[in-house]
């Protein structure tokens, strides 16, 4: 059923951007540079363009099934048993991703802002904040993304723009790196896909749009804005620090924020503003993961008891966040889980679209 307060195209685009621009931004430059060195900007651009294919395919599926979420049309296209099997995989993926990225958030908070605060407190509070949001009203979820998006990206640009003057061109040369193999280049691009594979959440949103036929255009614009932020951050960070220095940092973007100085010293700690805006971005990203999981489980079980599902989800995510023994193990788990995510953003939706066309399956028209 269509919601009484449907989502606009701008809100839909803000969900795409707000989900993409999140927790991984602080450490992403290091992981890409680690694979391809100076070729990080080119590899990032290639990874963003490949992921764009996934956005187009997911939104095309939304147009083909304008009244169904991915949970529903999985069962329509693949059959009830196989469809539910992949639905469970999607839900488990987002729960695992939320737990591990919550841990990443807590590690940054302890390492950069609250060194005396137990890590469990940061984990508990951010999950609790996501769980108190009502998912009964989808338009409220969209409005949260729309409201917080400027608070997330404007401070980020305030850090990136002044950093242009500190860029050393030789840090970006040669643009294809030093003896970078095709395998290394693809691995660097894969890191980008892993970081932004979370946009699949839009497959749960399209049925609630005012006009699902505009989902492709809105999704692409939202993705391009998020992609521009990711590409700019990696390029500027590499240009300022260089390959060798970046590999010595856990969170290069945070160090970049600490270097920025405002003329007249009106603001003494730009990095504090960056952290605050990053917290907003973390919240919207984690909220998207939790939204997908809770709404997905409710739809599979054909129930409206979101509160019970949120309590169970809260406990599951909290436990997942505590599994890694240290920050190195945490990043190892994240890289493994997000590798599965890359398969879910391009090959899987494309497979569903092809099977739907072969079996001549489509949703009801609006």
CSV table of C-alpha atoms in Angstrom, one decimal:
chain,number,residue,atom,x,y,z
A,1,UNK,CA,0.0,0.0,0.0
A,2,UNK,CA,1.2,3.5,-0.8
A,3,UNK,CA,2.0,5.6,2.2
A,4,UNK,CA,-0.2,8.5,3.1
A,5,UNK,CA,2.8,10.9,3.0
A,6,UNK,CA,4.8,9.7,0.0
A,7,UNK,CA,8.5,10.5,-0.5
A,8,UNK,CA,9.6,13.1,-3.0
A,9,UNK,CA,12.4,12.7,-5.5
A,10,UNK,CA,14.7,15.1,-3.6
A,11,UNK,CA,14.2,13.1,-0.4
A,12,UNK,CA,15.0,9.9,-2.3
A,13,UNK,CA,18.2,11.4,-3.6
A,14,UNK,CA,19.1,12.5,-0.1
A,15,UNK,CA,18.7,9.0,1.2
A,16,UNK,CA,21.1,7.7,-1.5
A,17,UNK,CA,23.7,10.3,-0.6
A,18,UNK,CA,23.2,10.2,3.2
A,19,UNK,CA,23.6,6.4,3.2
A,20,UNK,CA,26.8,6.5,1.0
A,21,UNK,CA,28.5,9.3,2.9
A,22,UNK,CA,29.1,7.7,6.3
A,23,UNK,CA,31.4,5.9,8.5
A,24,UNK,CA,34.0,4.7,6.0
A,25,UNK,CA,35.0,8.2,4.8
A,26,UNK,CA,37.6,8.8,7.5
A,27,UNK,CA,39.7,5.7,6.7
A,28,UNK,CA,38.8,5.1,3.1
A,29,UNK,CA,41.7,7.0,1.5
A,30,UNK,CA,44.2,4.8,3.3
A,31,UNK,CA,42.7,1.5,2.1
A,32,UNK,CA,42.6,2.7,-1.6
A,33,UNK,CA,46.1,4.1,-1.5
A,34,UNK,CA,47.3,0.9,0.1
A,35,UNK,CA,46.2,-1.0,-3.0
A,36,UNK,CA,47.1,1.4,-5.9
A,37,UNK,CA,49.3,4.2,-4.5
A,38,UNK,CA,49.2,7.3,-6.6
A,39,UNK,CA,46.5,5.7,-8.9
A,40,UNK,CA,44.0,6.1,-6.1
A,41,UNK,CA,41.9,8.9,-7.8
A,42,UNK,CA,41.7,7.0,-11.1
A,43,UNK,CA,40.8,3.7,-9.3
A,44,UNK,CA,38.3,5.5,-7.2
A,45,UNK,CA,36.6,7.0,-10.3
A,46,UNK,CA,36.4,3.6,-11.9
A,47,UNK,CA,35.0,2.1,-8.7
A,48,UNK,CA,32.3,4.8,-8.5
A,49,UNK,CA,31.3,4.4,-12.2
A,50,UNK,CA,31.0,0.6,-11.7
A,51,UNK,CA,28.9,1.1,-8.6
A,52,UNK,CA,26.7,3.5,-10.6
A,53,UNK,CA,25.6,0.6,-12.7
A,54,UNK,CA,24.3,-1.0,-9.6
A,55,UNK,CA,22.2,2.1,-8.7
A,56,UNK,CA,20.7,2.1,-12.2
A,57,UNK,CA,19.8,-1.6,-12.1
A,58,UNK,CA,18.3,-1.3,-8.6
A,59,UNK,CA,16.2,1.7,-9.6
A,60,UNK,CA,15.1,0.0,-12.8
A,61,UNK,CA,13.9,-2.9,-10.7
A,62,UNK,CA,12.0,-0.4,-8.7
A,63,UNK,CA,10.3,0.9,-11.8
A,64,UNK,CA,9.5,-2.6,-12.9
A,65,UNK,CA,8.0,-3.4,-9.5
A,66,UNK,CA,6.7,0.0,-8.4
A,67,UNK,CA,4.5,-1.3,-5.5
A,68,UNK,CA,7.0,-3.9,-4.2
A,69,UNK,CA,10.2,-3.7,-2.2
A,70,UNK,CA,13.1,-6.0,-2.9
A,71,UNK,CA,11.8,-8.3,-0.2
A,72,UNK,CA,8.6,-8.8,-2.2
A,73,UNK,CA,9.9,-9.0,-5.8
A,74,UNK,CA,12.6,-11.4,-4.8
A,75,UNK,CA,9.8,-13.9,-4.0
A,76,UNK,CA,7.9,-12.9,-7.2
A,77,UNK,CA,10.9,-13.4,-9.5
A,78,UNK,CA,12.7,-16.3,-7.7
A,79,UNK,CA,9.9,-18.1,-6.0
A,80,UNK,CA,9.0,-18.0,-2.3
A,81,UNK,CA,11.7,-20.4,-1.0
A,82,UNK,CA,14.6,-19.1,-3.0
A,83,UNK,CA,13.4,-15.5,-2.7
A,84,UNK,CA,13.3,-15.7,1.1
A,85,UNK,CA,16.7,-17.3,1.1
A,86,UNK,CA,18.2,-14.3,-0.6
A,87,UNK,CA,16.1,-12.0,1.6
A,88,UNK,CA,17.7,-13.5,4.7
A,89,UNK,CA,21.2,-13.0,3.1
A,90,UNK,CA,20.4,-9.3,2.5
A,91,UNK,CA,19.1,-8.7,6.1
A,92,UNK,CA,22.0,-10.6,7.7
A,93,UNK,CA,24.4,-8.5,5.5
A,94,UNK,CA,23.0,-5.2,6.7
A,95,UNK,CA,22.9,-6.4,10.4
A,96,UNK,CA,26.5,-7.5,10.2
A,97,UNK,CA,27.5,-4.3,8.4
A,98,UNK,CA,25.7,-2.1,11.0
A,99,UNK,CA,27.4,-3.9,13.9
A,100,UNK,CA,30.9,-3.7,12.4
A,101,UNK,CA,30.5,-0.1,11.3
A,102,UNK,CA,29.1,0.8,14.7
A,103,UNK,CA,32.3,-0.6,16.2
A,104,UNK,CA,34.3,1.5,13.7
A,105,UNK,CA,32.4,4.6,14.9
A,106,UNK,CA,33.1,3.8,18.5
A,107,UNK,CA,36.8,3.3,17.8
A,108,UNK,CA,37.0,6.7,16.2
A,109,UNK,CA,35.2,8.3,19.1
A,110,UNK,CA,37.5,6.7,21.6
A,111,UNK,CA,40.6,7.4,19.6
A,112,UNK,CA,39.8,11.0,18.6
A,113,UNK,CA,37.2,12.5,20.9
A,114,UNK,CA,36.4,10.5,24.1
A,115,UNK,CA,39.5,8.6,25.1
A,116,UNK,CA,38.2,8.0,28.7
A,117,UNK,CA,34.8,6.7,27.6
A,118,UNK,CA,34.3,2.9,27.5
A,119,UNK,CA,33.8,1.8,23.9
A,120,UNK,CA,30.6,0.0,24.9
A,121,UNK,CA,29.0,3.3,25.8
A,122,UNK,CA,29.5,4.8,22.3
A,123,UNK,CA,28.2,1.5,20.7
A,124,UNK,CA,25.2,1.4,22.9
A,125,UNK,CA,24.2,5.1,22.4
A,126,UNK,CA,24.4,5.1,18.6
A,127,UNK,CA,22.4,1.9,18.2
A,128,UNK,CA,19.9,3.1,20.8
A,129,UNK,CA,19.5,6.3,18.8
A,130,UNK,CA,18.7,4.4,15.6
A,131,UNK,CA,16.3,2.0,17.4
A,132,UNK,CA,14.1,4.8,18.9
A,133,UNK,CA,13.2,6.0,15.4
A,134,UNK,CA,9.8,4.8,14.3
A,135,UNK,CA,10.0,2.9,11.1
A,136,UNK,CA,6.2,2.7,10.8
A,137,UNK,CA,6.2,5.9,8.9
A,138,UNK,CA,8.6,5.7,6.0
A,139,UNK,CA,8.3,9.4,5.2
A,140,UNK,CA,9.8,10.2,8.6
A,141,UNK,CA,12.9,8.1,7.7
A,142,UNK,CA,13.2,10.1,4.5
A,143,UNK,CA,12.8,13.4,6.3
A,144,UNK,CA,15.6,12.5,8.7
A,145,UNK,CA,18.0,11.9,5.8
A,146,UNK,CA,16.8,15.1,4.1
A,147,UNK,CA,17.3,17.2,7.2
A,148,UNK,CA,20.7,15.8,8.2
A,149,UNK,CA,22.3,15.7,4.7
A,150,UNK,CA,23.4,19.4,4.7
A,151,UNK,CA,24.7,19.1,8.2
A,152,UNK,CA,26.8,16.2,7.0
A,153,UNK,CA,28.3,17.4,3.8
A,154,UNK,CA,28.6,21.2,4.1
A,155,UNK,CA,31.2,21.0,6.9
A,156,UNK,CA,33.0,18.3,4.9
A,157,UNK,CA,33.3,20.7,2.0
A,158,UNK,CA,34.5,23.4,4.4
A,159,UNK,CA,37.4,21.1,5.2
A,160,UNK,CA,38.1,20.0,1.6
A,161,UNK,CA,38.0,23.4,-0.1
A,162,UNK,CA,40.8,25.1,2.0
A,163,UNK,CA,42.9,22.0,1.7
A,164,UNK,CA,43.3,22.7,-2.1
A,165,UNK,CA,46.1,25.1,-1.3
A,166,UNK,CA,48.1,22.4,0.5
A,167,UNK,CA,48.0,19.9,-2.4
A,168,UNK,CA,51.4,19.0,-3.8
A,169,UNK,CA,50.9,18.0,-7.5
A,170,UNK,CA,53.8,15.5,-7.4
A,171,UNK,CA,51.9,13.5,-4.8
A,172,UNK,CA,49.3,12.8,-7.6
A,173,UNK,CA,51.8,11.8,-10.2
A,174,UNK,CA,51.9,9.6,-12.1
A,175,UNK,CA,48.1,9.4,-12.2
A,176,UNK,CA,48.3,5.7,-13.0
A,177,UNK,CA,50.7,5.0,-10.2
A,178,UNK,CA,54.1,3.3,-10.1
A,179,UNK,CA,53.9,-0.1,-11.8
A,180,UNK,CA,50.4,-0.8,-10.7
A,181,UNK,CA,49.1,-4.1,-12.1
A,182,UNK,CA,45.6,-4.6,-13.4
A,183,UNK,CA,44.9,-6.8,-10.4
A,184,UNK,CA,46.0,-4.0,-7.9
A,185,UNK,CA,44.0,-1.4,-9.8
A,186,UNK,CA,40.8,-3.6,-9.6
A,187,UNK,CA,41.5,-4.2,-5.9
A,188,UNK,CA,41.7,-0.4,-5.4
A,189,UNK,CA,38.4,0.1,-7.2
A,190,UNK,CA,36.9,-2.8,-5.2
A,191,UNK,CA,37.6,-0.8,-2.0
A,192,UNK,CA,35.4,1.9,-3.3
A,193,UNK,CA,32.6,-0.5,-4.1
A,194,UNK,CA,32.9,-2.0,-0.6
A,195,UNK,CA,32.6,1.4,0.9
A,196,UNK,CA,29.5,2.5,-1.0
A,197,UNK,CA,27.7,-0.9,-1.4
A,198,UNK,CA,25.2,0.3,1.2
A,199,UNK,CA,23.0,2.2,-1.2
A,200,UNK,CA,21.0,-1.0,-1.8
A,201,UNK,CA,18.7,0.3,1.0
A,202,UNK,CA,16.9,2.3,-1.7
A,203,UNK,CA,15.3,-1.0,-2.9
A,204,UNK,CA,13.1,-0.7,0.2
A,205,UNK,CA,12.1,2.9,-0.5
A,206,UNK,CA,11.0,3.1,-4.1
A,207,UNK,CA,7.4,1.9,-3.5
A,208,UNK,CA,6.9,4.9,-1.2
A,209,UNK,CA,7.9,7.5,-3.7
A,210,UNK,CA,5.3,9.9,-5.2
A,211,UNK,CA,6.5,8.9,-8.6
A,212,UNK,CA,8.6,5.7,-8.7
A,213,UNK,CA,9.2,6.3,-12.4
A,214,UNK,CA,11.6,9.1,-11.3
A,215,UNK,CA,13.6,6.8,-9.1
A,216,UNK,CA,16.4,6.2,-11.7
A,217,UNK,CA,17.0,9.9,-12.2
A,218,UNK,CA,16.8,10.7,-8.5
A,219,UNK,CA,19.0,7.8,-7.6
A,220,UNK,CA,21.7,8.7,-10.1
A,221,UNK,CA,21.8,12.3,-8.9
A,222,UNK,CA,22.0,11.3,-5.3
A,223,UNK,CA,24.7,8.7,-6.1
A,224,UNK,CA,26.8,11.2,-8.1
A,225,UNK,CA,26.8,13.7,-5.2
A,226,UNK,CA,28.0,11.0,-2.9
A,227,UNK,CA,30.5,9.8,-5.5
A,228,UNK,CA,31.8,13.4,-5.9
A,229,UNK,CA,32.4,13.6,-2.1
A,230,UNK,CA,34.2,10.3,-2.0
A,231,UNK,CA,36.4,11.1,-5.1
A,232,UNK,CA,37.3,14.6,-3.8
A,233,UNK,CA,38.2,13.3,-0.4
A,234,UNK,CA,40.5,10.6,-1.7
A,235,UNK,CA,42.1,13.0,-4.3
A,236,UNK,CA,42.7,15.9,-1.9
A,237,UNK,CA,43.9,13.6,0.9
A,238,UNK,CA,46.5,12.0,-1.4
A,239,UNK,CA,47.5,15.3,-2.8
A,240,UNK,CA,48.2,16.8,0.7
A,241,UNK,CA,49.9,13.9,2.4
A,242,UNK,CA,51.3,11.7,-0.3
A,243,UNK,CA,51.3,7.9,-0.5
A,244,UNK,CA,53.8,7.1,2.2
A,245,UNK,CA,52.3,9.4,4.9
A,246,UNK,CA,48.8,8.2,4.3
A,247,UNK,CA,49.8,4.6,5.0
A,248,UNK,CA,50.9,5.7,8.4
A,249,UNK,CA,47.5,7.0,9.3
A,250,UNK,CA,44.3,5.2,10.4
A,251,UNK,CA,42.0,8.1,9.6
A,252,UNK,CA,43.6,10.4,7.0
A,253,UNK,CA,40.5,12.6,6.6
A,254,UNK,CA,40.5,13.4,10.3
A,255,UNK,CA,44.1,14.5,10.2
A,256,UNK,CA,43.3,16.6,7.1
A,257,UNK,CA,40.6,18.4,9.2
A,258,UNK,CA,43.1,19.2,11.9
A,259,UNK,CA,45.4,20.9,9.4
A,260,UNK,CA,42.8,23.4,8.2
A,261,UNK,CA,43.0,26.9,9.5
A,262,UNK,CA,40.4,29.6,9.1
A,263,UNK,CA,41.7,33.1,8.4
A,264,UNK,CA,41.5,35.3,11.5
A,265,UNK,CA,41.4,32.1,13.7
A,266,UNK,CA,37.7,32.5,14.0
A,267,UNK,CA,37.5,28.7,14.5
A,268,UNK,CA,40.4,27.0,16.3
A,269,UNK,CA,39.4,23.4,15.9
A,270,UNK,CA,38.0,22.7,12.4
A,271,UNK,CA,38.4,19.0,13.1
A,272,UNK,CA,35.8,19.2,15.9
A,273,UNK,CA,33.3,20.5,13.3
A,274,UNK,CA,34.3,17.7,11.0
A,275,UNK,CA,33.8,15.1,13.7
A,276,UNK,CA,30.3,16.5,14.5
A,277,UNK,CA,29.2,16.4,10.9
A,278,UNK,CA,30.7,12.9,10.5
A,279,UNK,CA,28.6,11.8,13.5
A,280,UNK,CA,25.5,13.0,11.6
A,281,UNK,CA,26.6,11.0,8.6
A,282,UNK,CA,27.3,7.9,10.7
A,283,UNK,CA,23.8,8.2,12.2
A,284,UNK,CA,22.0,8.4,8.8
A,285,UNK,CA,24.1,5.5,7.4
A,286,UNK,CA,23.4,3.2,10.4
A,287,UNK,CA,19.8,4.2,10.4
A,288,UNK,CA,19.5,3.1,6.8
A,289,UNK,CA,21.0,-0.3,7.7
A,290,UNK,CA,18.6,-0.7,10.6
A,291,UNK,CA,15.7,0.4,8.5
A,292,UNK,CA,16.4,-2.2,5.9
A,293,UNK,CA,16.8,-4.9,8.4
A,294,UNK,CA,13.7,-4.1,10.5
A,295,UNK,CA,11.4,-3.4,7.6
A,296,UNK,CA,12.7,-6.4,5.8
A,297,UNK,CA,12.1,-8.8,8.7
A,298,UNK,CA,8.6,-7.3,9.2
A,299,UNK,CA,7.7,-7.8,5.6
A,300,UNK,CA,9.0,-11.4,5.5
A,301,UNK,CA,7.0,-12.2,8.6
A,302,UNK,CA,4.0,-10.2,7.4
A,303,UNK,CA,3.8,-8.3,10.7
A,304,UNK,CA,3.7,-4.7,11.9
A,305,UNK,CA,5.4,-5.4,15.2
A,306,UNK,CA,8.4,-3.2,14.5
A,307,UNK,CA,9.1,-2.5,18.1
A,308,UNK,CA,9.8,-6.2,18.9
A,309,UNK,CA,12.0,-6.6,15.9
A,310,UNK,CA,13.9,-3.4,16.8
A,311,UNK,CA,14.7,-4.8,20.3
A,312,UNK,CA,15.9,-8.1,18.9
A,313,UNK,CA,17.9,-6.2,16.2
A,314,UNK,CA,19.4,-3.9,18.8
A,315,UNK,CA,20.7,-6.8,20.8
A,316,UNK,CA,22.1,-8.5,17.7
A,317,UNK,CA,23.9,-5.4,16.4
A,318,UNK,CA,25.3,-4.7,19.9
A,319,UNK,CA,26.8,-8.2,20.1
A,320,UNK,CA,28.2,-8.1,16.6
A,321,UNK,CA,29.9,-4.8,17.4
A,322,UNK,CA,31.7,-6.4,20.4
A,323,UNK,CA,33.1,-9.4,18.4
A,324,UNK,CA,36.3,-7.9,17.0
A,325,UNK,CA,39.1,-8.0,19.6
A,326,UNK,CA,40.9,-4.9,18.2
A,327,UNK,CA,40.8,-2.3,15.4
A,328,UNK,CA,42.8,-4.5,13.0
A,329,UNK,CA,40.5,-7.4,13.4
A,330,UNK,CA,37.5,-5.1,13.0
A,331,UNK,CA,38.8,-3.8,9.6
A,332,UNK,CA,39.5,-7.4,8.5
A,333,UNK,CA,35.9,-8.3,9.2
A,334,UNK,CA,34.6,-5.2,7.5
A,335,UNK,CA,36.6,-5.9,4.3
A,336,UNK,CA,35.3,-9.5,4.2
A,337,UNK,CA,31.7,-8.6,4.8
A,338,UNK,CA,31.7,-5.7,2.3
A,339,UNK,CA,33.2,-8.0,-0.4
A,340,UNK,CA,29.9,-9.8,-0.2
A,341,UNK,CA,28.2,-6.4,-0.4
A,342,UNK,CA,29.8,-5.8,-3.8
A,343,UNK,CA,28.1,-8.9,-5.2
A,344,UNK,CA,24.8,-7.6,-3.8
A,345,UNK,CA,25.0,-4.2,-5.5
A,346,UNK,CA,25.7,-5.1,-9.1
A,347,UNK,CA,25.6,-8.9,-10.0
A,348,UNK,CA,22.6,-9.8,-7.9
A,349,UNK,CA,20.2,-7.0,-8.9
A,350,UNK,CA,21.3,-7.5,-12.6
A,351,UNK,CA,20.5,-11.2,-12.2
A,352,UNK,CA,17.1,-10.5,-10.8
A,353,UNK,CA,16.3,-8.0,-13.6
A,354,UNK,CA,17.3,-10.5,-16.3
A,355,UNK,CA,15.3,-13.4,-14.7
A,356,UNK,CA,12.3,-11.0,-14.4
A,357,UNK,CA,12.5,-10.2,-18.1
A,358,UNK,CA,12.9,-13.9,-19.1
A,359,UNK,CA,10.0,-15.0,-16.9
A,360,UNK,CA,8.0,-11.9,-17.9
A,361,UNK,CA,7.5,-10.9,-14.3
A,362,UNK,CA,6.5,-7.4,-13.4
A,363,UNK,CA,4.7,-5.5,-10.6
A,364,UNK,CA,1.4,-3.8,-10.7
A,365,UNK,CA,1.2,-0.4,-12.3
A,366,UNK,CA,0.5,2.7,-10.3
